Coordinates of C-alpha atoms in Angstrom, one line a residue:
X269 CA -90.3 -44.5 -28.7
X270 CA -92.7 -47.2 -29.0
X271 CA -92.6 -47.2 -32.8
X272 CA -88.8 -47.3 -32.9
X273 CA -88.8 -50.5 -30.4
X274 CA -91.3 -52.0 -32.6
X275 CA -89.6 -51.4 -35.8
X276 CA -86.2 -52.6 -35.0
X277 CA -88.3 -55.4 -33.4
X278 CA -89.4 -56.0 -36.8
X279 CA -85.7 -55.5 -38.6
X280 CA -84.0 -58.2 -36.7
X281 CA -86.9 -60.6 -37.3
X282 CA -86.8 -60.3 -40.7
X283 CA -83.0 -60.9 -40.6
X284 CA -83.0 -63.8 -38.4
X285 CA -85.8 -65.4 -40.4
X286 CA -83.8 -64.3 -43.6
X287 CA -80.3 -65.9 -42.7
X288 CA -82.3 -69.2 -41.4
X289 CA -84.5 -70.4 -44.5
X290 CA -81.5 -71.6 -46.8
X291 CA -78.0 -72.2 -46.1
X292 CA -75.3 -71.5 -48.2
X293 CA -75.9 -70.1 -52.1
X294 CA -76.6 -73.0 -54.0
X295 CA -79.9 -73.9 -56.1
X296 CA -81.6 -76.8 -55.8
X297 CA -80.4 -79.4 -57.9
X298 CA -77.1 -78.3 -58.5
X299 CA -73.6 -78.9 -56.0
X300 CA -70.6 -76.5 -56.4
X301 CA -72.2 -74.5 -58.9
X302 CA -72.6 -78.0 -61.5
X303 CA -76.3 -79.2 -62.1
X304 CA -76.5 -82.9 -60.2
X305 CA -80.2 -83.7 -60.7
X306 CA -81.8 -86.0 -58.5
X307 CA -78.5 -87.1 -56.9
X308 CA -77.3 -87.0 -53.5
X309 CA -73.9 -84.8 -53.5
X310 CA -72.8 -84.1 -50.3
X311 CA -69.1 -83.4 -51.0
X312 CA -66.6 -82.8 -53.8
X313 CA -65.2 -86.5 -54.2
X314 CA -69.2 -87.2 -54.3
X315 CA -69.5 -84.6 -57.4
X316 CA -66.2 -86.2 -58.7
X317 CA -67.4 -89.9 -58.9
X318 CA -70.9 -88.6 -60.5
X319 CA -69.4 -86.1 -63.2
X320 CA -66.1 -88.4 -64.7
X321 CA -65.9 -91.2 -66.5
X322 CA -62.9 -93.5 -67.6
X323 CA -62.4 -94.8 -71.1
X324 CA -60.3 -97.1 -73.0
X325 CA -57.8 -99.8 -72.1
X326 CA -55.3 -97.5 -71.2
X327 CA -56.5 -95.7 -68.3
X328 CA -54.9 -92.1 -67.0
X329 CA -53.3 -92.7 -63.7
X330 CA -54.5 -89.4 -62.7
X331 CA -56.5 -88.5 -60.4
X332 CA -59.7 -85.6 -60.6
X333 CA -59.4 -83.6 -57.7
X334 CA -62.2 -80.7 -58.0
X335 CA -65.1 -79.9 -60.0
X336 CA -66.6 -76.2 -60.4
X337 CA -68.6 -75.0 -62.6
X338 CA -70.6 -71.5 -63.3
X339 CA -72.6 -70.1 -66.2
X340 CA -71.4 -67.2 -68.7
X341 CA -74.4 -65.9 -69.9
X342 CA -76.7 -68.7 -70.8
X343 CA -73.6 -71.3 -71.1
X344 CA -72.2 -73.1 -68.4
X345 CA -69.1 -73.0 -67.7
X346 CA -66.7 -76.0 -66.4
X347 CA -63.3 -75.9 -64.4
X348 CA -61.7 -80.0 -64.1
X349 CA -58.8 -80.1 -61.5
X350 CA -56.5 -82.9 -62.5
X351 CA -53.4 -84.1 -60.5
X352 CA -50.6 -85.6 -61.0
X353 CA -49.4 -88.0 -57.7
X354 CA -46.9 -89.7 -59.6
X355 CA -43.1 -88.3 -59.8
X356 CA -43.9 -89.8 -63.9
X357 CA -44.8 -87.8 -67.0
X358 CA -48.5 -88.6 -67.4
X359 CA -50.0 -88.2 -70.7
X360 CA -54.1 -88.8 -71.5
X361 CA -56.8 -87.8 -73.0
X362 CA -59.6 -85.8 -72.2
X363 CA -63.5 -84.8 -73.7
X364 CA -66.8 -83.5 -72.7
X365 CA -70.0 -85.5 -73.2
X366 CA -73.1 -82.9 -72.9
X367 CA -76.3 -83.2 -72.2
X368 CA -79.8 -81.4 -72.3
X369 CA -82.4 -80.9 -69.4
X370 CA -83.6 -84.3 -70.5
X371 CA -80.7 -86.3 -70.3
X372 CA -80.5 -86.8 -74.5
X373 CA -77.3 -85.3 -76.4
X374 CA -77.3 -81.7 -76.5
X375 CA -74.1 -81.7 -79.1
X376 CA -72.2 -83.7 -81.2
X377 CA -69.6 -86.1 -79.8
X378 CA -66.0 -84.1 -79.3
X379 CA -62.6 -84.9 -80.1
X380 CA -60.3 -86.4 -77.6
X381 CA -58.1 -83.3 -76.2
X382 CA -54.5 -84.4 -74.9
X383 CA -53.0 -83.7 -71.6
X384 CA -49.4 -84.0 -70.9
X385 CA -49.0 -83.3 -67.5
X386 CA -45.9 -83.6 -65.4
X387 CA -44.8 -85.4 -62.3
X388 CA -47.0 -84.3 -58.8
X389 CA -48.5 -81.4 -60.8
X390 CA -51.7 -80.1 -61.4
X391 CA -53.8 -78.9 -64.3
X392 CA -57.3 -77.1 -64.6
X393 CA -59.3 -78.2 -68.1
X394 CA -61.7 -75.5 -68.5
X395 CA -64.6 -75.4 -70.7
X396 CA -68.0 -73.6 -71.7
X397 CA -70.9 -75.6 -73.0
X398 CA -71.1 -75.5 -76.7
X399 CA -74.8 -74.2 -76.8
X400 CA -77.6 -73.5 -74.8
X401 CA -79.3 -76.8 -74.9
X402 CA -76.7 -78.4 -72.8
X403 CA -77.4 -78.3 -69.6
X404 CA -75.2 -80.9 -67.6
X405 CA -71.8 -83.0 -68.7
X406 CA -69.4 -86.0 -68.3
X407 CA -65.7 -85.6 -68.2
X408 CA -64.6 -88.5 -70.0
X409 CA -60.2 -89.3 -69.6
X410 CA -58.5 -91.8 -71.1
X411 CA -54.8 -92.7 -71.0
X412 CA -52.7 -92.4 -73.4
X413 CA -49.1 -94.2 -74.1

């Protein structure tokens, strides 16, 4: 009887120490499943602000809503949420800029992609990581007429 006592004793503090060392699933140095770094993300407008950038004159009146990314194998893998709030047609211009664990280009530059996405609609850009080097990324937009 004693042994029983002291083994589910036991049981529920390993569970209770278990559940209590790390919340959630993430890894350190990553937010929503995309690698961050040093940087402090602590929500998805956050991730948003560090992962996009805006080029050209013309810039997409569009606006990046979520961020997710994953790995497939050894590539990771990148889902871009972009909405349209206008009742416009809104056409732009997407790419990917990737980098390697030091922060140097992991790829060659890529093509501009278009977009054409209609009025208060929504569109995911998905992507994998064009090798294994690459490691992190910038969504670059950019409006076009």
């Amino acid at each position: 009887m004693k042994a029983a006592s002291l083994a589910t004793a036991l049981v529920v503090a390993l569970a209770i120490t278990g559940c209590g060392t790390k919340k959630g699933f993430e890894k350190p140095g990553f937010a929503f499943g995309c690698p961050i770094g040093e940087s402090k993300i602590s929500s998805m407008d956050d991730l948003v602000k560090a992962k996009t950038a805006k080029e050209g004159r013309q810039q997409a009146d569009v606006e990046i809503e979520e961020i997710r990314c994953t790995t497939t194998g050894d590539l990771l893998k990148v889902d871009v949420v972009v909405f349209n709030d206008e009742s416009d047609v809104e056409r732009m211009l997407y790419k990917f800029r990737w980098s390697d664990a030091e922060g140097m280009r992991a790829a060659d530059e890529e093509s501009w992609k278009p977009v054409l996405l209609y009025g208060n609609s929504r569109q995911t850009v998905t992507t994998i990581a064009p090798n294994t080097r690459a490691r992190d990324f910038k969504f670059i937009i950019m409006g076009q007429e």
